[in-house]
Coordinates of C-alpha atoms and ligand atoms in Angstrom, one line a residue:
Chain A
M1 CA 33.3 51.1 132.7
L2 CA 37.1 52.2 133.8
E3 CA 38.9 51.2 137.1
I4 CA 42.1 52.1 138.1
T5 CA 43.8 50.1 141.2
G6 CA 46.6 51.3 142.9
L7 CA 48.5 52.4 139.6
R8 CA 52.4 53.4 139.7
T9 CA 54.3 54.4 136.6
G10 CA 56.9 57.2 135.4
Y11 CA 59.9 57.8 133.1
G12 CA 63.3 56.0 134.0
Q13 CA 63.4 56.0 137.8
T14 CA 61.2 58.4 138.6
E15 CA 57.8 57.7 139.9
I16 CA 55.2 60.3 138.9
I17 CA 51.9 58.3 139.7
R18 CA 51.6 56.5 142.7
G19 CA 49.2 54.1 143.8
L20 CA 46.6 55.5 142.2
D21 CA 42.9 54.5 142.5
L22 CA 40.5 55.9 140.4
A23 CA 36.6 54.8 139.1
I24 CA 34.4 56.1 136.3
A25 CA 30.9 54.9 135.8
P26 CA 29.8 54.2 132.3
G27 CA 27.4 58.0 131.1
Q28 CA 30.0 60.5 133.5
I29 CA 31.5 63.3 132.9
V30 CA 34.6 62.8 135.5
A31 CA 36.5 65.5 135.5
V32 CA 40.9 65.3 137.0
L33 CA 41.5 68.3 137.8
G34 CA 45.6 69.3 140.0
A35 CA 48.2 71.9 139.5
N36 CA 51.1 71.5 136.4
G37 CA 53.3 68.8 136.4
V38 CA 51.4 66.7 139.2
G39 CA 51.0 63.9 136.4
K40 CA 47.8 64.1 134.9
T41 CA 49.2 63.3 131.5
T42 CA 51.4 61.3 132.4
L43 CA 48.3 59.3 134.2
N44 CA 46.7 59.2 130.3
K45 CA 49.8 58.2 128.9
A46 CA 49.2 55.2 131.3
L47 CA 45.9 54.7 130.3
S48 CA 46.2 54.5 126.8
G49 CA 49.4 52.7 126.4
L50 CA 52.0 54.8 125.6
L51 CA 53.8 53.9 128.9
P52 CA 54.3 51.2 131.1
I53 CA 52.6 50.2 134.4
W54 CA 55.0 49.7 136.5
S55 CA 52.3 48.4 139.3
G56 CA 48.9 48.2 139.9
T57 CA 45.5 47.7 137.3
I58 CA 43.9 49.2 135.2
Q59 CA 40.3 47.4 134.4
F60 CA 38.7 48.8 130.9
E61 CA 34.4 47.6 130.4
G62 CA 35.7 44.1 132.0
S63 CA 39.3 43.4 130.9
S64 CA 42.4 44.2 131.7
L65 CA 44.5 46.8 129.9
A66 CA 47.7 45.0 131.4
G67 CA 50.7 44.0 128.4
A68 CA 48.0 45.8 125.8
T69 CA 49.3 48.0 123.0
P70 CA 48.2 51.4 122.7
A71 CA 46.6 49.5 119.2
D72 CA 44.8 46.8 121.5
I73 CA 43.5 49.6 123.7
V74 CA 42.0 52.2 121.1
A75 CA 40.3 48.6 119.3
A76 CA 39.0 48.2 122.9
G77 CA 37.2 51.8 122.0
L78 CA 39.4 54.0 124.4
I79 CA 40.4 57.3 123.1
H80 CA 42.8 60.0 124.4
V81 CA 42.9 62.9 122.7
P82 CA 46.0 64.8 124.1
E83 CA 47.2 67.6 125.3
G84 CA 49.0 69.5 122.5
R85 CA 46.8 68.0 120.2
K86 CA 49.1 66.1 117.9
I87 CA 47.4 66.2 114.7
F88 CA 49.1 65.3 111.4
P89 CA 50.6 68.7 110.6
N90 CA 51.8 67.6 107.0
M91 CA 47.7 66.0 105.8
S92 CA 44.4 67.6 105.2
V93 CA 41.8 68.0 108.0
L94 CA 40.0 65.3 106.0
E95 CA 43.1 62.8 106.0
N96 CA 43.4 63.0 109.8
L97 CA 40.1 62.4 110.8
E98 CA 39.7 59.4 108.1
L99 CA 42.6 58.4 110.7
G100 CA 40.9 58.7 113.0
S101 CA 38.8 55.6 112.2
Y102 CA 42.6 54.3 111.2
R103 CA 41.7 51.0 114.3
R104 CA 38.4 50.8 114.7
A105 CA 35.5 52.0 113.3
R106 CA 36.3 51.9 110.1
L107 CA 33.2 50.7 108.2
H108 CA 31.1 53.7 109.7
R109 CA 33.9 56.6 108.9
R110 CA 31.1 57.8 106.1
T111 CA 28.9 58.7 108.6
N112 CA 31.3 59.2 111.3
L113 CA 33.4 61.8 108.6
D114 CA 29.4 63.4 108.7
R115 CA 28.6 63.6 112.1
A116 CA 32.7 65.4 113.0
F117 CA 31.4 67.6 110.0
T118 CA 27.6 69.1 111.8
I119 CA 29.8 69.5 114.9
F120 CA 32.9 71.3 114.0
P121 CA 31.2 72.8 110.4
R122 CA 34.6 75.1 110.9
L123 CA 36.3 71.8 109.7
R124 CA 34.2 71.3 106.6
D125 CA 35.4 75.0 104.7
R126 CA 38.3 73.4 105.2
A127 CA 38.7 69.9 105.3
S128 CA 41.0 70.0 102.3
Q129 CA 43.6 72.6 104.1
M130 CA 46.4 71.5 105.7
A131 CA 46.0 70.7 109.3
G132 CA 48.9 71.9 110.2
T133 CA 48.0 75.1 109.2
L134 CA 44.9 75.3 110.9
S135 CA 44.2 77.6 114.1
G136 CA 44.9 76.6 117.5
G137 CA 41.4 76.4 117.8
E138 CA 40.7 74.9 114.9
Q139 CA 43.2 72.3 115.7
Q140 CA 41.5 71.6 118.8
M141 CA 38.5 70.8 117.0
L142 CA 40.3 68.6 115.1
A143 CA 41.7 66.9 117.5
I144 CA 38.4 66.0 119.2
G145 CA 36.6 65.4 115.6
R146 CA 39.6 63.1 115.1
G147 CA 38.8 61.1 118.2
L148 CA 35.2 60.7 118.0
M149 CA 35.9 59.0 114.6
A150 CA 36.5 55.9 116.3
E151 CA 33.3 56.5 118.1
P152 CA 35.0 56.3 122.1
R153 CA 33.1 53.8 124.7
L154 CA 35.5 56.7 126.7
L155 CA 37.1 59.8 125.8
I156 CA 39.7 61.0 127.6
L157 CA 40.1 64.5 126.6
D158 CA 43.3 66.0 128.0
E159 CA 43.4 70.1 128.6
P160 CA 40.8 70.8 125.6
S161 CA 40.2 74.4 126.5
L162 CA 44.2 74.9 126.6
G163 CA 45.0 78.3 125.0
L164 CA 41.3 79.2 123.2
S165 CA 39.6 82.0 123.9
P166 CA 37.4 82.8 126.5
L167 CA 34.6 82.2 124.2
L168 CA 35.9 79.6 122.3
V169 CA 36.8 78.2 125.8
E170 CA 32.8 78.8 126.3
E171 CA 32.0 76.2 123.7
M172 CA 34.0 73.6 124.2
F173 CA 32.7 72.7 127.6
T174 CA 29.1 72.9 125.9
L175 CA 29.8 71.3 123.5
I176 CA 31.6 68.4 126.0
R177 CA 28.0 68.4 128.4
T178 CA 26.2 67.8 124.7
L179 CA 28.4 65.1 124.0
N180 CA 28.3 63.1 127.4
Q181 CA 23.9 63.6 127.0
E182 CA 24.4 61.9 124.0
G183 CA 25.4 59.3 125.9
L184 CA 29.6 59.3 125.7
T185 CA 31.6 59.4 128.8
I186 CA 33.8 61.4 129.1
M187 CA 37.3 62.3 131.6
L188 CA 38.1 65.7 131.3
V189 CA 41.9 67.1 132.3
E190 CA 41.4 70.6 132.5
Q191 CA 43.2 73.6 134.5
N192 CA 40.1 75.5 134.0
V193 CA 38.8 73.9 137.7
V194 CA 35.3 75.9 137.6
Q195 CA 33.9 75.5 134.2
S196 CA 35.0 71.7 135.1
L197 CA 33.4 70.9 138.0
D198 CA 30.4 72.4 136.7
I199 CA 30.0 70.3 133.9
A200 CA 31.7 67.0 135.8
D201 CA 29.4 64.3 137.5
H202 CA 32.6 63.2 139.8
A203 CA 36.0 64.9 140.3
T204 CA 38.9 64.3 141.6
I205 CA 42.2 66.3 142.7
L206 CA 45.6 65.0 141.4
E207 CA 48.5 65.4 144.7
N208 CA 51.7 63.8 144.8
G209 CA 51.0 61.3 141.9
Q210 CA 47.2 60.0 144.4
C211 CA 43.6 61.7 143.8
S212 CA 43.9 63.0 147.6
I213 CA 40.5 64.3 147.6
Q214 CA 37.6 62.6 145.3
G215 CA 33.6 62.5 145.1
P216 CA 30.9 64.3 143.6
A217 CA 31.8 67.2 141.9
A218 CA 29.4 69.7 143.5
E219 CA 30.8 68.8 146.4
L220 CA 34.3 69.3 145.7
A221 CA 33.1 73.2 144.0
A222 CA 31.9 73.5 147.5
N223 CA 34.6 72.6 149.7
P224 CA 36.4 75.2 151.3
A225 CA 39.7 73.5 151.7
L226 CA 39.4 73.5 147.7
R227 CA 38.2 76.4 147.4
R228 CA 41.1 78.2 149.0
A229 CA 43.7 76.2 146.8
Y230 CA 41.9 75.9 143.6
L231 CA 39.4 79.0 143.3
G232 CA 41.7 81.3 145.5
L233 CA 38.6 81.8 147.1
Chain B
M1 CA 81.2 69.1 66.8
Y2 CA 77.7 69.1 68.9
T3 CA 74.8 69.0 67.1
P4 CA 71.9 69.5 68.5
A5 CA 70.6 65.5 67.7
I6 CA 73.3 64.9 69.9
V7 CA 72.0 66.6 72.8
A8 CA 68.8 65.9 72.6
E9 CA 69.8 61.7 72.6
A10 CA 72.2 62.6 75.3
M11 CA 69.2 64.4 77.7
V12 CA 67.1 62.1 76.3
N13 CA 69.3 58.9 77.6
G14 CA 69.9 60.8 80.9
L15 CA 66.1 61.2 81.4
L16 CA 65.5 57.4 81.1
T17 CA 68.7 56.5 83.3
G18 CA 67.6 59.2 85.7
A19 CA 64.5 57.4 86.4
V20 CA 65.9 54.4 87.2
Y21 CA 68.2 56.9 89.8
A22 CA 65.2 58.0 91.0
L23 CA 63.7 54.3 92.2
V24 CA 67.1 53.9 94.0
A25 CA 66.4 56.9 95.6
L26 CA 62.5 56.8 96.3
G27 CA 63.5 54.0 98.5
L28 CA 66.4 55.4 100.5
T29 CA 64.5 59.1 101.0
L30 CA 60.5 57.3 102.4
V31 CA 63.1 55.4 104.8
Y32 CA 64.9 58.6 105.7
G33 CA 61.5 60.8 106.3
V34 CA 59.5 58.0 108.0
L35 CA 62.2 56.5 110.2
H36 CA 64.6 59.4 110.3
I37 CA 67.8 57.1 109.8
I38 CA 70.1 57.0 107.2
N39 CA 69.7 53.8 105.6
F40 CA 73.1 52.2 105.5
A41 CA 72.2 49.3 104.3
H42 CA 71.0 50.5 100.9
G43 CA 73.2 49.5 98.8
A44 CA 74.4 46.2 100.1
L45 CA 70.3 45.4 99.6
L46 CA 70.8 46.7 96.2
T47 CA 73.2 44.8 94.8
C48 CA 70.9 41.7 96.4
A49 CA 68.5 42.6 94.5
M50 CA 70.7 42.1 92.2
F51 CA 72.0 38.8 92.5
A52 CA 68.8 37.8 93.0
V53 CA 67.6 38.7 89.8
W54 CA 70.5 37.7 87.9
A55 CA 69.7 34.4 89.7
A56 CA 66.4 34.2 88.4
S57 CA 66.9 35.3 84.8
E58 CA 71.1 32.7 84.2
L59 CA 70.0 30.1 87.0
L60 CA 66.1 29.9 86.9
G61 CA 65.9 31.1 83.3
I62 CA 63.1 33.8 83.8
N63 CA 62.6 36.6 81.8
V64 CA 63.9 39.3 83.9
Y65 CA 60.4 42.0 83.5
L66 CA 58.8 39.0 84.0
A67 CA 60.7 38.2 87.6
I68 CA 60.2 42.0 88.9
P69 CA 56.7 41.8 90.7
P70 CA 57.6 38.7 92.5
L71 CA 61.2 39.5 93.3
A72 CA 59.5 43.1 94.3
L73 CA 57.3 41.0 97.0
I74 CA 59.9 38.9 98.6
F75 CA 61.6 42.2 99.3
L76 CA 58.7 43.6 100.1
A77 CA 59.0 41.0 102.9
L78 CA 62.5 40.9 103.5
G79 CA 63.1 44.5 104.0
Y80 CA 59.7 44.0 107.2
A81 CA 61.2 41.4 108.5
L82 CA 65.1 43.1 108.6
Q83 CA 63.6 46.2 110.1
R84 CA 60.9 44.3 112.5
F85 CA 63.1 41.8 113.7
V86 CA 66.6 43.0 113.7
I87 CA 66.8 46.5 112.3
G88 CA 64.5 47.4 115.3
P89 CA 64.8 45.5 118.3
A90 CA 68.8 45.8 118.0
S91 CA 68.8 49.3 117.7
R92 CA 66.1 50.2 121.0
G93 CA 64.9 53.1 119.7
D94 CA 68.1 55.2 119.6
D95 CA 69.3 56.6 116.2
A96 CA 72.6 56.4 116.4
N97 CA 72.4 52.1 117.3
T98 CA 70.2 52.6 114.2
L99 CA 73.1 54.0 111.9
L100 CA 75.7 51.6 113.4
V101 CA 73.4 48.3 112.9
T102 CA 72.4 49.3 109.1
L103 CA 75.9 49.9 108.5
G104 CA 76.8 46.7 110.2
L105 CA 74.3 44.6 108.0
S106 CA 76.0 46.3 104.6
I107 CA 79.5 44.8 105.9
A108 CA 77.7 41.4 106.8
I109 CA 75.8 41.4 103.6
E110 CA 78.9 42.4 101.5
N111 CA 81.3 39.8 102.3
A112 CA 78.2 37.7 102.5
L113 CA 78.0 37.8 98.4
L114 CA 81.7 38.5 98.1
A115 CA 82.2 34.7 99.5
A116 CA 79.6 33.1 97.8
F117 CA 80.4 35.1 94.2
K118 CA 83.4 36.2 94.4
S119 CA 84.4 40.0 92.9
D120 CA 83.5 38.4 89.2
T121 CA 81.9 40.7 86.8
R122 CA 78.4 39.0 86.0
T123 CA 75.8 40.0 83.3
L124 CA 72.9 39.0 82.0
S125 CA 73.6 36.7 79.0
G126 CA 72.0 37.1 75.3
D127 CA 71.8 40.5 73.4
A128 CA 69.1 42.0 75.0
A129 CA 71.2 44.9 75.8
F130 CA 71.9 45.8 72.5
D131 CA 68.0 46.8 72.0
V132 CA 67.2 50.1 70.3
V133 CA 64.3 51.5 69.2
E134 CA 64.1 54.1 66.7
L135 CA 62.6 57.6 68.1
G136 CA 62.4 60.2 65.3
P137 CA 66.5 60.8 64.1
M138 CA 67.4 59.3 68.1
L139 CA 68.5 56.0 68.5
L140 CA 67.7 54.8 72.4
S141 CA 67.9 51.7 73.8
R142 CA 65.2 49.4 74.2
P143 CA 65.8 48.0 78.0
R144 CA 66.6 51.6 78.7
L145 CA 63.1 53.0 78.1
I146 CA 60.9 49.9 79.6
G147 CA 63.2 51.0 82.2
F148 CA 61.8 54.4 82.3
A149 CA 58.1 53.5 82.0
V150 CA 58.5 50.9 84.7
A151 CA 59.8 53.6 87.2
L152 CA 57.5 56.1 86.4
V153 CA 54.8 53.5 86.4
V154 CA 56.3 52.7 90.1
A155 CA 56.8 56.1 91.8
L156 CA 53.4 56.6 90.9
L157 CA 52.0 53.8 92.1
L158 CA 54.0 54.8 95.3
W159 CA 52.5 58.1 95.1
A160 CA 49.0 56.6 95.1
L161 CA 49.3 54.1 97.9
L162 CA 50.8 57.1 100.4
R163 CA 47.7 59.2 99.3
R164 CA 45.2 57.0 98.6
T165 CA 44.9 54.0 101.4
D166 CA 45.4 54.0 104.9
S167 CA 48.7 52.2 105.5
G168 CA 49.5 55.1 102.9
K169 CA 48.2 57.9 105.3
A170 CA 49.5 55.8 108.3
I171 CA 52.9 56.0 106.8
R172 CA 52.7 60.1 106.3
A173 CA 51.5 60.3 109.9
V174 CA 54.2 58.3 111.8
A175 CA 56.9 60.4 109.6
R176 CA 55.5 63.5 110.9
E177 CA 53.6 62.7 114.8
K178 CA 54.6 59.4 116.5
M179 CA 52.8 59.8 119.3
G180 CA 49.4 61.4 117.5
A181 CA 49.5 58.2 115.7
S182 CA 50.0 55.5 118.0
L183 CA 46.5 56.9 119.7
M184 CA 44.7 56.5 116.5
G185 CA 45.7 52.4 117.4
I186 CA 48.7 53.3 114.8
D187 CA 51.6 50.7 115.3
V188 CA 54.5 52.4 114.5
R189 CA 56.5 49.6 114.4
H190 CA 53.9 47.8 112.3
I191 CA 54.4 51.1 110.3
Y192 CA 58.2 51.3 110.3
A193 CA 58.6 48.0 109.2
L194 CA 56.1 47.9 106.4
T195 CA 58.0 51.3 105.0
F196 CA 61.5 50.1 105.2
G197 CA 59.9 47.1 102.8
I198 CA 58.7 49.1 100.7
G199 CA 62.1 50.8 100.6
C200 CA 63.7 47.4 99.4
A201 CA 60.6 45.8 97.7
C202 CA 62.0 49.9 95.4
L203 CA 65.0 48.6 95.3
A204 CA 64.3 44.8 93.9
V205 CA 62.9 46.9 90.7
A206 CA 65.4 49.3 90.0
A207 CA 67.9 46.2 89.6
G208 CA 65.4 44.1 87.7
L209 CA 65.6 47.2 85.7
L210 CA 69.4 48.0 85.6
L211 CA 70.1 44.6 85.2
P212 CA 69.3 43.9 81.4
T213 CA 72.5 47.2 81.0
F214 CA 74.6 47.1 83.5
Y215 CA 76.8 44.5 85.7
V216 CA 76.5 43.1 89.5
T217 CA 79.9 42.4 91.7
P218 CA 79.4 42.4 95.1
R219 CA 79.9 45.5 95.5
V220 CA 78.1 47.3 92.6
G221 CA 75.6 48.9 94.8
Q222 CA 77.6 51.7 96.5
A223 CA 78.3 54.1 93.4
F224 CA 73.6 53.7 92.7
V225 CA 73.3 54.4 96.3
L226 CA 76.1 57.8 95.8
V227 CA 74.4 58.9 93.6
A228 CA 71.1 58.5 95.2
F229 CA 72.4 60.0 98.1
T230 CA 73.0 63.2 95.8
I231 CA 69.1 62.7 94.7
V232 CA 67.9 62.7 97.7
V233 CA 69.6 66.1 99.2
L234 CA 69.1 67.2 95.9
G235 CA 65.5 67.1 96.4
G236 CA 65.1 68.0 100.0
M237 CA 65.4 64.8 102.6
G238 CA 62.4 62.8 103.1
S239 CA 60.8 64.2 100.0
V240 CA 58.9 62.0 97.2
A241 CA 58.5 64.2 94.4
G242 CA 61.7 65.4 95.0
A243 CA 63.6 62.1 94.7
L244 CA 61.6 61.2 91.1
L245 CA 62.9 64.7 90.0
G246 CA 66.2 65.0 91.6
G247 CA 66.6 61.3 90.0
L248 CA 65.5 62.6 86.3
L249 CA 67.8 66.0 86.9
I250 CA 70.7 64.1 87.8
G251 CA 70.4 61.5 85.1
V252 CA 70.3 64.5 82.3
V253 CA 73.2 65.7 84.5
E254 CA 75.2 62.5 84.1
S255 CA 74.2 61.9 80.8
L256 CA 75.7 65.3 79.5
G257 CA 78.2 65.4 81.7
G258 CA 79.7 62.2 79.8
L259 CA 78.7 63.6 76.3
L260 CA 80.7 66.9 77.5
L261 CA 83.5 65.6 79.4
G262 CA 84.0 61.9 78.6
E263 CA 82.7 59.1 80.2
S264 CA 85.3 58.4 82.8
L265 CA 84.2 62.7 84.1
G266 CA 80.5 62.0 83.3
Q267 CA 79.5 61.3 87.2
A268 CA 82.1 64.9 88.2
G269 CA 78.9 66.5 87.3
I270 CA 76.8 65.0 89.8
F271 CA 79.3 65.7 92.6
V272 CA 79.2 69.1 91.3
I273 CA 76.2 69.4 91.8
F274 CA 75.8 67.4 95.1
I275 CA 78.8 70.5 96.5
L276 CA 76.5 73.6 95.2
V277 CA 73.4 71.9 96.5
L278 CA 75.1 71.8 100.0
L279 CA 76.2 75.3 99.9
L280 CA 73.3 77.2 98.2
R281 CA 70.3 75.3 98.9
P282 CA 70.7 72.9 102.3
T283 CA 67.1 72.4 102.8
G284 CA 67.4 70.6 99.0
L285 CA 64.9 72.1 95.6
F286 CA 61.5 70.6 97.7
G287 CA 63.4 70.8 101.0
A288 CA 61.3 73.4 102.3
R289 CA 58.2 71.9 103.1
A290 CA 59.6 68.4 103.6
Ligands
LIG1 N1 58.8 62.3 129.0 C1 59.7 62.5 130.2 N2 60.6 61.8 130.6 C2 60.5 62.4 131.9 N3 60.0 63.0 132.8 C3 58.7 63.6 132.7 C4 58.2 63.6 131.0 N4 57.1 63.9 130.7 C5 56.5 64.4 132.3 N5 57.9 64.6 132.9 C6 57.4 65.4 134.2 O1 57.1 64.4 135.3 C7 55.9 65.0 135.7 C8 54.5 64.9 135.3 O2 54.0 65.6 134.5 P1 53.0 65.6 133.5 O3 52.7 65.9 132.2 O4 52.0 64.6 133.4 O5 51.6 66.7 134.3 P2 50.9 67.7 134.0 O6 50.1 67.0 135.6 O7 49.9 66.8 132.9 O8 50.8 69.1 134.1 P3 50.2 70.4 133.3 O9 49.1 70.7 134.3 O10 51.3 71.7 132.9 O11 49.8 69.8 131.9 C9 56.4 65.9 135.2 O12 57.4 66.6 136.7 C10 57.0 66.1 134.6 O13 58.2 66.5 134.1
LIG2 MG1 49.6 68.3 131.1

């Protein structure tokens, strides 16, 4: 579904992603793990067209994303729910969701709104509330709901559990698993290593701008070097 | 000396003029709210629009009010192209550059108009300017009444556009969260250009409403933009509702100032307000939310 080879990108002169290879097969949850500041968000920005690709290729469902604008990429069904949510604070919950289908799946807006409200009943109660006044957890639900409005083929979630209470983190991971079981392919960027490896099929560790370790999630969870470095065990 | 009837008439006249001021301010505040730049070419573009109205009426013989819809569309396209192909690319995403580009554009437009039309004062021929309507004890200018009604309708349409259509929602989204908007597949450059185009379309409508009672020279836009800028600051930078209410208020202040201090000092009241707002409430009347 997604195939990245030799990707290089960064900011100005600073190279952050240094020849990264990664593949995501349809139907999978792929966890992308790594220390703070290693370049996970930078990778996501390159995938959604916000950062130019310096070299390497990104193939999404068989076609190259070289030179594609963020709008092209959304239209193709690669939807990115960003770190920090980036919801529209000056607009209502309903309007935020509606804009999720600005470029894609506009004709299914009604049905998908119902679906988003079924997944997140709290959003239905707050449909006319300004998004900027939602709690952090509600804002994260809104960001994901807004992403789902575009009927993603591949959904990138950048730290969806950031700033949530333990109970809500639990709920969030359950939701991610449910969405995946309903057929959605997910790239999950997370700091919650244990829970991510628990629900992911495949996982990779980002280090020095490359995917240093890749493999089935269960295998990574058992890897002694990784357990020492990331789990403190 | 000032009977209630005279004061009331001055206030109503102020409201009538104020609505058209508001239209000029709407374009300015919309562009500020979304692109976060002060468009220094706003006045020159208003002058352009007024010359376009004058030409449509005097050279082509089209009724001023019938000329407004096509001119609004032409200015929408013109504004779109200006932002998309001139201001946007020339400023490379740096706001300081954008200011300079719009300033340069305004100088270029003004000088082109000076070269073409000299600094002569032009008005529409005919005496429609002196048509009056009797409303109770008041005698009101018919073109100003029309201007008021049309300006309010346009403001309402703009409001509906921003609230009810996907493009309008995208404009509001880009105003506050560019990255989030991009990730929804909203083309930010398109929205910038569209916003700039809408601002120019507002100017074309305002020009068509002003000209029946006003004159046009290659510098006329600057005077209106100074007033519009006061309105934008008063209403809160970027606030559409603020621009409308601020425009009406400024219209009344100018009219009452003219009555009490004499025509030539009418505008002095506006600048007193400008300074008071900056001192007492720099975010404007509606700025807290904007
Ligand atoms: N806009 C920017 N301009 C310049 N450098 C940036 C920019 N954004 C991020 N960086 C740098 O790029 C590096 C990678 O940042 P990135 O946000 O991708 O890390 P991350 O892996 O997502 O970290 P975290 O887990 O904390 O979210 C960091 O060193 C950061 O300082
Ligand atoms: Mg990050």
